[in-house]
mmCIF file of C-alpha atoms and ligand atoms in Angstrom:
data_model
loop_
_atom_site.group_PDB
_atom_site.id
_atom_site.type_symbol
_atom_site.label_atom_id
_atom_site.label_comp_id
_atom_site.label_asym_id
_atom_site.label_seq_id
_atom_site.Cartn_x
_atom_site.Cartn_y
_atom_site.Cartn_z
ATOM 1 C CA MET X 211 -0.005 -0.025 0.036
ATOM 2 C CA GLU X 212 1.496 3.396 -0.971
ATOM 3 C CA ALA X 213 0.170 6.739 0.010
ATOM 4 C CA SER X 214 -3.435 6.131 0.899
ATOM 5 C CA GLY X 215 -6.597 8.045 1.882
ATOM 6 C CA SER X 216 -7.749 11.451 0.781
ATOM 7 C CA LYS X 217 -5.798 13.228 3.501
ATOM 8 C CA GLY X 218 -2.487 11.431 3.844
ATOM 9 C CA ILE X 219 -0.868 10.747 7.192
ATOM 10 C CA VAL X 220 2.383 12.444 8.123
ATOM 11 C CA LEU X 221 4.455 11.311 11.142
ATOM 12 C CA THR X 222 7.687 12.586 12.350
ATOM 13 C CA GLY X 223 9.547 13.734 15.502
ATOM 14 C CA MET X 224 12.657 15.138 17.131
ATOM 15 C CA GLN X 225 14.479 13.715 20.085
ATOM 16 C CA PRO X 226 14.427 15.593 23.426
ATOM 17 C CA THR X 227 18.175 15.576 23.485
ATOM 18 C CA GLY X 228 18.723 19.338 23.797
ATOM 19 C CA THR X 229 17.472 22.580 22.330
ATOM 20 C CA LEU X 230 16.321 22.443 18.738
ATOM 21 C CA HIS X 231 18.798 23.998 16.264
ATOM 22 C CA LEU X 232 18.839 25.568 12.842
ATOM 23 C CA GLY X 233 19.096 22.177 11.147
ATOM 24 C CA ASN X 234 16.007 20.950 13.068
ATOM 25 C CA PHE X 235 14.210 24.115 12.033
ATOM 26 C CA LEU X 236 15.173 24.325 8.397
ATOM 27 C CA GLY X 237 15.349 20.626 7.668
ATOM 28 C CA ALA X 238 12.350 19.739 9.772
ATOM 29 C CA ALA X 239 9.983 21.932 11.733
ATOM 30 C CA ASN X 240 9.734 24.815 9.226
ATOM 31 C CA ARG X 241 8.722 22.318 6.556
ATOM 32 C CA TRP X 242 6.303 20.424 8.829
ATOM 33 C CA ASN X 243 4.437 23.653 9.326
ATOM 34 C CA ARG X 244 3.539 23.657 5.623
ATOM 35 C CA MET X 245 1.897 20.236 5.994
ATOM 36 C CA LEU X 246 -0.562 21.086 8.670
ATOM 37 C CA GLU X 247 -3.462 21.949 6.375
ATOM 38 C CA ARG X 248 -2.846 19.326 3.758
ATOM 39 C CA TYR X 249 -2.248 16.171 5.861
ATOM 40 C CA THR X 250 -3.251 14.510 9.117
ATOM 41 C CA CYS X 251 -0.165 15.287 11.149
ATOM 42 C CA TYR X 252 1.246 13.364 14.045
ATOM 43 C CA PHE X 253 4.336 14.965 15.642
ATOM 44 C CA PHE X 254 5.918 13.038 18.541
ATOM 45 C CA ILE X 255 8.701 13.343 20.970
ATOM 46 C CA PRO X 256 10.794 10.209 20.704
ATOM 47 C CA ASN X 257 12.034 9.998 24.357
ATOM 48 C CA GLN X 258 12.483 6.195 23.971
ATOM 49 C CA HIS X 259 15.009 6.897 21.170
ATOM 50 C CA ALA X 260 16.743 9.499 23.388
ATOM 51 C CA ILE X 261 17.770 6.927 25.949
ATOM 52 C CA THR X 262 19.765 4.989 23.349
ATOM 53 C CA VAL X 263 22.690 7.299 24.400
ATOM 54 C CA PRO X 264 23.176 8.176 28.066
ATOM 55 C CA GLN X 265 20.812 10.826 29.491
ATOM 56 C CA VAL X 266 20.470 12.564 32.892
ATOM 57 C CA PRO X 267 16.883 11.653 33.988
ATOM 58 C CA ALA X 268 15.968 15.142 35.226
ATOM 59 C CA ALA X 269 17.362 16.781 32.201
ATOM 60 C CA LEU X 270 15.545 14.391 29.923
ATOM 61 C CA ARG X 271 12.253 15.114 31.674
ATOM 62 C CA ALA X 272 12.747 18.883 31.362
ATOM 63 C CA ALA X 273 13.871 18.570 27.722
ATOM 64 C CA THR X 274 10.817 16.577 26.861
ATOM 65 C CA LEU X 275 8.379 19.327 27.883
ATOM 66 C CA ASN X 276 10.683 21.984 26.411
ATOM 67 C CA CYS X 277 10.572 20.112 23.110
ATOM 68 C CA VAL X 278 6.759 20.388 23.232
ATOM 69 C CA ALA X 279 7.110 24.131 23.730
ATOM 70 C CA GLN X 280 9.677 24.365 20.912
ATOM 71 C CA TYR X 281 7.452 22.389 18.498
ATOM 72 C CA ILE X 282 4.645 24.840 19.169
ATOM 73 C CA ALA X 283 7.030 27.846 19.003
ATOM 74 C CA CYS X 284 8.236 26.579 15.577
ATOM 75 C CA GLY X 285 4.671 26.853 14.374
ATOM 76 C CA LEU X 286 3.135 23.429 14.985
ATOM 77 C CA ASP X 287 -0.283 24.530 16.133
ATOM 78 C CA PRO X 288 -1.708 21.807 18.405
ATOM 79 C CA LYS X 289 -5.154 22.662 17.137
ATOM 80 C CA LYS X 290 -4.139 21.563 13.711
ATOM 81 C CA CYS X 291 -1.976 18.441 14.533
ATOM 82 C CA SER X 292 -1.473 15.875 17.316
ATOM 83 C CA ILE X 293 1.684 16.261 19.444
ATOM 84 C CA PHE X 294 2.398 13.338 21.795
ATOM 85 C CA ILE X 295 5.197 11.714 23.750
ATOM 86 C CA GLN X 296 6.355 8.315 22.552
ATOM 87 C CA SER X 297 6.494 6.689 26.016
ATOM 88 C CA HIS X 298 2.871 7.732 26.734
ATOM 89 C CA ILE X 299 1.646 5.412 23.977
ATOM 90 C CA VAL X 300 1.339 1.612 24.299
ATOM 91 C CA GLY X 301 2.457 0.129 21.036
ATOM 92 C CA HIS X 302 5.775 1.599 19.858
ATOM 93 C CA THR X 303 8.053 -0.785 21.751
ATOM 94 C CA GLU X 304 5.652 -3.661 21.305
ATOM 95 C CA LEU X 305 5.618 -3.317 17.537
ATOM 96 C CA ALA X 306 9.386 -2.756 17.487
ATOM 97 C CA TRP X 307 9.829 -6.175 19.092
ATOM 98 C CA VAL X 308 7.762 -7.837 16.416
ATOM 99 C CA LEU X 309 9.529 -5.933 13.617
ATOM 100 C CA GLY X 310 12.947 -6.710 15.198
ATOM 101 C CA SER X 311 12.202 -10.358 14.610
ATOM 102 C CA LEU X 312 12.044 -9.565 10.856
ATOM 103 C CA THR X 313 15.232 -7.439 10.779
ATOM 104 C CA PRO X 314 18.583 -8.861 9.702
ATOM 105 C CA LEU X 315 21.354 -7.819 12.169
ATOM 106 C CA GLY X 316 23.694 -6.914 9.344
ATOM 107 C CA GLN X 317 21.259 -4.236 8.086
ATOM 108 C CA LEU X 318 21.404 -2.533 11.540
ATOM 109 C CA TYR X 319 25.184 -2.660 11.642
ATOM 110 C CA ARG X 320 25.314 -0.862 8.307
ATOM 111 C CA MET X 321 23.343 2.181 9.513
ATOM 112 C CA HIS X 322 25.272 5.450 9.227
ATOM 113 C CA GLN X 323 23.792 6.827 12.441
ATOM 114 C CA PHE X 324 24.899 3.746 14.359
ATOM 115 C CA LYS X 325 28.359 4.023 13.028
ATOM 116 C CA ASP X 326 28.563 7.774 13.807
ATOM 117 C CA LYS X 327 27.102 7.592 17.278
ATOM 118 C CA SER X 328 28.995 4.483 18.306
ATOM 119 C CA ALA X 329 32.420 5.691 16.883
ATOM 120 C CA LYS X 330 35.017 6.084 19.558
ATOM 121 C CA LYS X 331 32.550 5.183 22.354
ATOM 122 C CA GLU X 332 33.836 2.850 25.112
ATOM 123 C CA HIS X 333 30.372 1.478 25.902
ATOM 124 C CA ILE X 334 27.886 0.806 23.017
ATOM 125 C CA TYR X 335 24.456 -0.323 24.047
ATOM 126 C CA SER X 336 22.174 -2.483 21.996
ATOM 127 C CA GLY X 337 19.390 0.131 22.086
ATOM 128 C CA LEU X 338 21.531 2.301 19.821
ATOM 129 C CA LEU X 339 21.739 -0.529 17.239
ATOM 130 C CA TYR X 340 18.002 -1.255 17.597
ATOM 131 C CA TYR X 341 17.042 2.439 17.160
ATOM 132 C CA PRO X 342 16.009 2.076 13.511
ATOM 133 C CA VAL X 343 13.629 -0.802 14.318
ATOM 134 C CA LEU X 344 11.905 1.316 16.955
ATOM 135 C CA MET X 345 11.721 4.143 14.361
ATOM 136 C CA ALA X 346 10.165 1.784 11.855
ATOM 137 C CA ALA X 347 7.556 0.872 14.523
ATOM 138 C CA ASP X 348 6.835 4.562 15.207
ATOM 139 C CA ILE X 349 6.078 4.999 11.559
ATOM 140 C CA LEU X 350 4.153 1.794 10.771
ATOM 141 C CA LEU X 351 2.079 1.945 13.937
ATOM 142 C CA TYR X 352 0.089 4.844 12.484
ATOM 143 C CA ASN X 353 0.330 3.684 8.867
ATOM 144 C CA ALA X 354 2.032 6.987 8.014
ATOM 145 C CA ASP X 355 2.116 7.767 4.340
ATOM 146 C CA TYR X 356 4.875 10.357 4.541
ATOM 147 C CA VAL X 357 7.867 10.930 6.825
ATOM 148 C CA PRO X 358 9.459 14.311 6.439
ATOM 149 C CA THR X 359 13.028 14.153 7.698
ATOM 150 C CA GLY X 360 16.546 15.436 7.066
ATOM 151 C CA GLU X 361 19.032 13.507 4.925
ATOM 152 C CA ASP X 362 20.435 11.790 7.980
ATOM 153 C CA GLN X 363 17.235 9.758 8.491
ATOM 154 C CA ARG X 364 16.753 8.501 4.885
ATOM 155 C CA GLN X 365 18.365 5.153 5.635
ATOM 156 C CA HIS X 366 16.086 4.630 8.590
ATOM 157 C CA VAL X 367 12.939 5.316 6.611
ATOM 158 C CA GLU X 368 14.268 2.877 3.940
ATOM 159 C CA LEU X 369 14.381 0.222 6.720
ATOM 160 C CA ALA X 370 10.793 1.079 7.663
ATOM 161 C CA ARG X 371 9.783 0.528 4.007
ATOM 162 C CA ASP X 372 11.603 -2.762 3.842
ATOM 163 C CA LEU X 373 10.001 -4.019 7.042
ATOM 164 C CA ALA X 374 6.522 -2.956 5.907
ATOM 165 C CA GLU X 375 6.952 -4.874 2.702
ATOM 166 C CA LYS X 376 8.416 -7.827 4.402
ATOM 167 C CA PHE X 377 5.598 -8.009 6.943
ATOM 168 C CA ASN X 378 2.926 -7.550 4.211
ATOM 169 C CA THR X 379 4.441 -10.457 2.203
ATOM 170 C CA THR X 380 5.157 -12.791 5.090
ATOM 171 C CA TYR X 381 1.627 -12.392 6.616
ATOM 172 C CA SER X 382 -0.746 -10.292 4.538
ATOM 173 C CA GLU X 383 -1.267 -6.665 3.471
ATOM 174 C CA THR X 384 -1.079 -4.742 6.755
ATOM 175 C CA PHE X 385 1.157 -1.768 6.678
ATOM 176 C CA THR X 386 1.359 1.357 4.438
ATOM 177 C CA VAL X 387 4.789 1.596 2.884
ATOM 178 C CA PRO X 388 5.985 5.088 3.944
ATOM 179 C CA VAL X 389 7.603 7.568 1.684
ATOM 180 C CA PRO X 390 10.404 9.829 3.028
ATOM 181 C CA LEU X 391 10.016 13.462 2.199
ATOM 182 C CA ILE X 392 13.466 15.041 2.041
ATOM 183 C CA GLU X 393 14.068 18.438 0.478
ATOM 184 C CA LYS X 394 17.330 19.351 -1.053
ATOM 185 C CA VAL X 395 17.873 22.733 0.524
ATOM 186 C CA GLY X 396 18.085 22.637 4.300
ATOM 187 C CA ALA X 397 18.118 18.855 4.442
ATOM 188 C CA ARG X 398 21.635 18.796 5.767
ATOM 189 C CA ILE X 399 22.856 21.728 7.755
ATOM 190 C CA MET X 400 26.394 21.265 8.821
ATOM 191 C CA SER X 401 28.293 22.122 12.036
ATOM 192 C CA LEU X 402 29.701 25.650 12.034
ATOM 193 C CA LYS X 403 32.951 24.402 13.528
ATOM 194 C CA SER X 404 33.497 21.184 11.651
ATOM 195 C CA PRO X 405 31.456 21.420 8.422
ATOM 196 C CA GLU X 406 32.077 17.752 7.505
ATOM 197 C CA ASN X 407 29.755 16.787 10.400
ATOM 198 C CA LYS X 408 26.092 17.603 10.621
ATOM 199 C CA MET X 409 24.720 20.184 13.031
ATOM 200 C CA SER X 410 23.432 18.242 16.036
ATOM 201 C CA LYS X 411 21.602 18.856 19.282
ATOM 202 C CA SER X 412 23.888 16.445 21.053
ATOM 203 C CA ASP X 413 27.103 18.232 19.905
ATOM 204 C CA PRO X 414 28.798 19.472 23.128
ATOM 205 C CA ASP X 415 30.227 22.467 21.344
ATOM 206 C CA GLY X 416 27.527 25.158 21.491
ATOM 207 C CA ASN X 417 29.471 27.356 19.176
ATOM 208 C CA ALA X 418 29.057 24.807 16.355
ATOM 209 C CA THR X 419 25.282 25.097 16.534
ATOM 210 C CA ILE X 420 22.722 27.848 16.205
ATOM 211 C CA TYR X 421 19.846 27.126 18.578
ATOM 212 C CA ILE X 422 16.392 28.392 17.866
ATOM 213 C CA THR X 423 16.520 30.182 21.190
ATOM 214 C CA ASP X 424 19.796 32.078 20.502
ATOM 215 C CA ALA X 425 19.677 35.805 21.016
ATOM 216 C CA PRO X 426 20.518 38.039 17.998
ATOM 217 C CA GLU X 427 23.980 38.890 19.420
ATOM 218 C CA VAL X 428 24.778 35.270 19.937
ATOM 219 C CA ILE X 429 23.759 34.438 16.371
ATOM 220 C CA ARG X 430 26.008 37.190 15.035
ATOM 221 C CA LYS X 431 29.032 35.930 17.065
ATOM 222 C CA LYS X 432 28.560 32.307 16.077
ATOM 223 C CA ILE X 433 28.251 33.177 12.384
ATOM 224 C CA ALA X 434 31.238 35.555 12.532
ATOM 225 C CA ALA X 435 33.317 32.740 14.088
ATOM 226 C CA ALA X 436 32.062 29.989 11.742
ATOM 227 C CA VAL X 437 34.804 28.061 9.989
ATOM 228 C CA THR X 438 35.474 29.094 6.348
ATOM 229 C CA ASP X 439 38.759 29.012 4.513
ATOM 230 C CA SER X 440 41.425 31.383 3.181
ATOM 231 C CA GLY X 441 39.633 32.113 -0.053
ATOM 232 C CA ASP X 442 37.061 34.876 -0.680
ATOM 233 C CA ARG X 443 34.690 33.480 -3.247
ATOM 234 C CA ILE X 444 31.166 32.818 -2.067
ATOM 235 C CA CYS X 445 30.108 29.686 -3.921
ATOM 236 C CA ALA X 446 29.235 26.059 -3.437
ATOM 237 C CA ASP X 447 32.418 23.977 -3.817
ATOM 238 C CA PRO X 448 32.886 20.539 -2.293
ATOM 239 C CA GLU X 449 36.500 21.499 -1.587
ATOM 240 C CA ARG X 450 35.355 24.330 0.675
ATOM 241 C CA PRO X 451 32.635 22.837 2.883
ATOM 242 C CA GLY X 452 32.535 25.722 5.443
ATOM 243 C CA ILE X 453 31.445 28.438 3.000
ATOM 244 C CA GLY X 454 29.289 25.935 1.181
ATOM 245 C CA ASN X 455 27.373 25.214 4.390
ATOM 246 C CA LEU X 456 26.902 28.875 5.152
ATOM 247 C CA LEU X 457 25.579 29.448 1.621
ATOM 248 C CA ASN X 458 23.215 26.526 1.984
ATOM 249 C CA ILE X 459 21.974 27.957 5.224
ATOM 250 C CA TYR X 460 21.437 31.378 3.594
ATOM 251 C CA CYS X 461 19.473 29.791 0.790
ATOM 252 C CA ALA X 462 17.297 27.775 3.123
ATOM 253 C CA ALA X 463 16.608 30.837 5.335
ATOM 254 C CA THR X 464 15.810 33.221 2.437
ATOM 255 C CA HIS X 465 14.160 30.737 -0.037
ATOM 256 C CA MET X 466 16.783 31.790 -2.613
ATOM 257 C CA THR X 467 18.143 29.203 -5.079
ATOM 258 C CA LEU X 468 21.901 28.477 -4.954
ATOM 259 C CA GLU X 469 22.376 30.108 -8.318
ATOM 260 C CA GLU X 470 20.539 33.280 -7.209
ATOM 261 C CA ALA X 471 22.669 33.523 -3.999
ATOM 262 C CA GLU X 472 25.884 32.903 -5.792
ATOM 263 C CA GLU X 473 25.083 35.658 -8.283
ATOM 264 C CA LYS X 474 24.042 38.040 -5.464
ATOM 265 C CA PHE X 475 27.408 37.642 -3.728
ATOM 266 C CA ALA X 476 29.538 37.251 -6.864
ATOM 267 C CA THR X 477 30.996 40.814 -6.559
ATOM 268 C CA HIS X 478 31.625 40.599 -2.845
ATOM 269 C CA SER X 479 35.138 40.243 -1.777
ATOM 270 C CA GLY X 480 35.877 38.620 1.593
ATOM 271 C CA TYR X 481 33.446 36.701 3.733
ATOM 272 C CA ALA X 482 32.607 39.286 6.372
ATOM 273 C CA PRO X 483 29.783 41.191 4.566
ATOM 274 C CA PHE X 484 28.172 37.856 3.535
ATOM 275 C CA LYS X 485 28.392 36.602 7.101
ATOM 276 C CA ARG X 486 26.719 39.819 8.346
ATOM 277 C CA GLU X 487 23.900 39.381 5.824
ATOM 278 C CA LEU X 488 23.538 35.694 6.778
ATOM 279 C CA ALA X 489 23.301 36.617 10.495
ATOM 280 C CA ASP X 490 20.611 39.233 9.688
ATOM 281 C CA ALA X 491 18.600 36.664 7.760
ATOM 282 C CA LEU X 492 18.855 34.139 10.623
ATOM 283 C CA ILE X 493 17.899 36.757 13.292
ATOM 284 C CA ALA X 494 14.766 37.649 11.258
ATOM 285 C CA LEU X 495 13.911 34.000 10.718
ATOM 286 C CA LEU X 496 14.263 32.867 14.342
ATOM 287 C CA GLU X 497 13.031 35.979 16.209
ATOM 288 C CA PRO X 498 9.324 35.010 16.122
ATOM 289 C CA VAL X 499 10.177 31.472 17.171
ATOM 290 C CA ARG X 500 12.314 32.763 20.141
ATOM 291 C CA GLY X 501 9.506 35.084 21.210
ATOM 292 C CA HIS X 502 6.789 32.473 21.050
ATOM 293 C CA TYR X 503 8.984 29.965 22.988
ATOM 294 C CA ALA X 504 9.611 32.530 25.767
ATOM 295 C CA ALA X 505 5.889 33.115 26.078
ATOM 296 C CA ILE X 506 4.895 29.449 26.598
ATOM 297 C CA LYS X 507 7.914 27.603 27.897
ATOM 298 C CA ASP X 508 6.998 27.904 31.617
ATOM 299 C CA ASP X 509 3.299 27.148 31.129
ATOM 300 C CA LYS X 510 3.615 23.521 32.130
ATOM 301 C CA GLU X 511 -0.125 22.985 32.602
ATOM 302 C CA TYR X 512 -0.743 24.095 28.965
ATOM 303 C CA LEU X 513 2.099 21.983 27.582
ATOM 304 C CA GLN X 514 0.916 18.951 29.565
ATOM 305 C CA SER X 515 -2.582 19.397 28.237
ATOM 306 C CA VAL X 516 -1.261 19.453 24.654
ATOM 307 C CA VAL X 517 0.454 16.052 24.977
ATOM 308 C CA ARG X 518 -2.471 14.537 26.981
ATOM 309 C CA GLU X 519 -4.787 15.498 24.135
ATOM 310 C CA GLY X 520 -2.320 14.150 21.595
ATOM 311 C CA ALA X 521 -2.141 10.843 23.331
ATOM 312 C CA GLU X 522 -5.889 10.600 23.524
ATOM 313 C CA THR X 523 -6.122 11.011 19.754
ATOM 314 C CA VAL X 524 -3.372 8.584 18.808
ATOM 315 C CA GLN X 525 -3.584 5.783 21.390
ATOM 316 C CA PRO X 526 -6.700 4.125 19.864
ATOM 317 C CA ILE X 527 -4.948 4.120 16.429
ATOM 318 C CA ALA X 528 -1.830 2.488 17.937
ATOM 319 C CA ARG X 529 -3.867 -0.152 19.798
ATOM 320 C CA LYS X 530 -5.854 -1.032 16.693
ATOM 321 C CA THR X 531 -2.675 -1.578 14.626
ATOM 322 C CA LEU X 532 -1.007 -3.609 17.375
ATOM 323 C CA ALA X 533 -4.069 -5.845 17.801
ATOM 324 C CA LYS X 534 -4.154 -6.471 14.041
ATOM 325 C CA VAL X 535 -0.418 -7.325 14.037
ATOM 326 C CA TYR X 536 -0.714 -9.639 17.086
ATOM 327 C CA ARG X 537 -3.594 -11.418 15.386
ATOM 328 C CA LYS X 538 -1.674 -11.903 12.121
ATOM 329 C CA ILE X 539 1.472 -13.227 13.750
ATOM 330 C CA GLY X 540 -0.420 -15.718 15.825
ATOM 331 C CA PHE X 541 -0.514 -14.220 19.338
ATOM 332 C CA LEU X 542 -3.491 -15.555 21.261
ATOM 333 C CA GLU X 543 -6.099 -12.951 22.215
ATOM 334 C CA GLN X 544 -6.820 -12.314 25.890
HETATM 335 P P1 ATP J 639 20.830 14.206 18.048
HETATM 336 O O1 ATP J 639 22.173 14.752 17.942
HETATM 337 O O2 ATP J 639 20.363 13.959 19.483
HETATM 338 O O3 ATP J 639 20.595 12.892 17.200
HETATM 339 P P2 ATP J 639 19.712 15.856 16.018
HETATM 340 O O4 ATP J 639 20.191 17.222 15.984
HETATM 341 O O5 ATP J 639 20.314 14.867 15.069
HETATM 342 O O6 ATP J 639 19.858 15.296 17.502
HETATM 343 P P3 ATP J 639 17.125 14.615 15.748
HETATM 344 O O7 ATP J 639 16.192 14.759 16.878
HETATM 345 O O8 ATP J 639 17.884 13.340 15.604
HETATM 346 O O9 ATP J 639 18.157 15.849 15.826
HETATM 347 O O10 ATP J 639 16.367 14.839 14.393
HETATM 348 C C1 ATP J 639 15.152 15.639 14.302
HETATM 349 C C2 ATP J 639 14.891 15.989 12.841
HETATM 350 O O11 ATP J 639 15.754 17.038 12.418
HETATM 351 C C3 ATP J 639 15.012 14.855 11.916
HETATM 352 O O12 ATP J 639 13.975 14.991 10.880
HETATM 353 C C4 ATP J 639 16.332 15.113 11.262
HETATM 354 O O13 ATP J 639 16.404 14.460 9.959
HETATM 355 C C5 ATP J 639 16.452 16.605 11.219
HETATM 356 N N1 ATP J 639 17.853 17.067 11.345
HETATM 357 C C6 ATP J 639 18.700 16.826 12.334
HETATM 358 N N2 ATP J 639 19.855 17.389 12.122
HETATM 359 C C7 ATP J 639 19.729 17.998 10.924
HETATM 360 C C8 ATP J 639 20.657 18.856 10.166
HETATM 361 N N3 ATP J 639 21.839 19.131 10.642
HETATM 362 N N4 ATP J 639 20.203 19.387 9.056
HETATM 363 C C9 ATP J 639 18.945 19.151 8.639
HETATM 364 N N5 ATP J 639 18.063 18.421 9.274
HETATM 365 C C10 ATP J 639 18.471 17.821 10.491
HETATM 366 MG MG1 MG J 640 19.857 12.690 15.125
#
């Protein structure tokens, strides 16, 4: 089953592993906003994914509710979508267990995210390896048609597609085969300090990352100090990933094409004026988000009510899918 129904289902989420950043905004939330009217949207907070790397419990709890506030601040209006917390719903881990029994171990070892996140780690836990199976369960549980993500998650959505097809063939037609929605511009925002790595919430170097809550002067400072090179031409060149990343950010923030932006800055010499213009564009882009976040972040009652309502909407859907799956695989009913 490919994209079904008159109003397709969109499902996606961001881990409560820190403050959302420019990559999360340009590659994810700012695009999700445009889907609210057209699709039935489920946005969740994958706290079960977050514990695949060590977390401080109190910080995780706080970050989870902050993430709800940040979703809303980014424009995800809870009246137009369902926002929920993964661990509130019965079904995600249960379905993951079933799907794990169909997943070859080799496929999990080949995942880029597993390789990146386990590199140079003394202790690697099996949850990190199993992460993509849980993600497949997140998606298939709601029979999502579309999964908007950044480029980093493409491989995981491919696994979800493989598992949906495998389950459908092994048992009978059950799951929608999800389609990843990945846009070119903004899909991979890189670190300001090491542009060969993607910008990440969990990067301990705060100067490598622009957070959606950064004040204007902080944004200016971080962009001014962003790594470039000794040249002065503002263009996309794989040999010069620093300036290429800044140009990509500029295009995503201003909705300009790469060609338009290259032409605009063709006569500029030196990076400083371009960096100033980039900082201005980012400040304008993020200012409303920062303001909205400040207004709601401490209203815990409101934020709790949003996720309670979200859970009420999605839990029956999850239970229905799980019951169907259990029936098909031969689990005896109670
Ligand atoms: P972590 O470092 O904890 O994995 P993260 O910054 O990678 O955090 P996620 O919560 O894993 O963020 O991802 C949330 C969404 O943001 C996903 O759709 C992901 O594809 C997208 N995303 C993450 N980083 C980037 C980036 N640098 N550029 C564009 N999109 C991104
Ligand atoms: Mg990530």
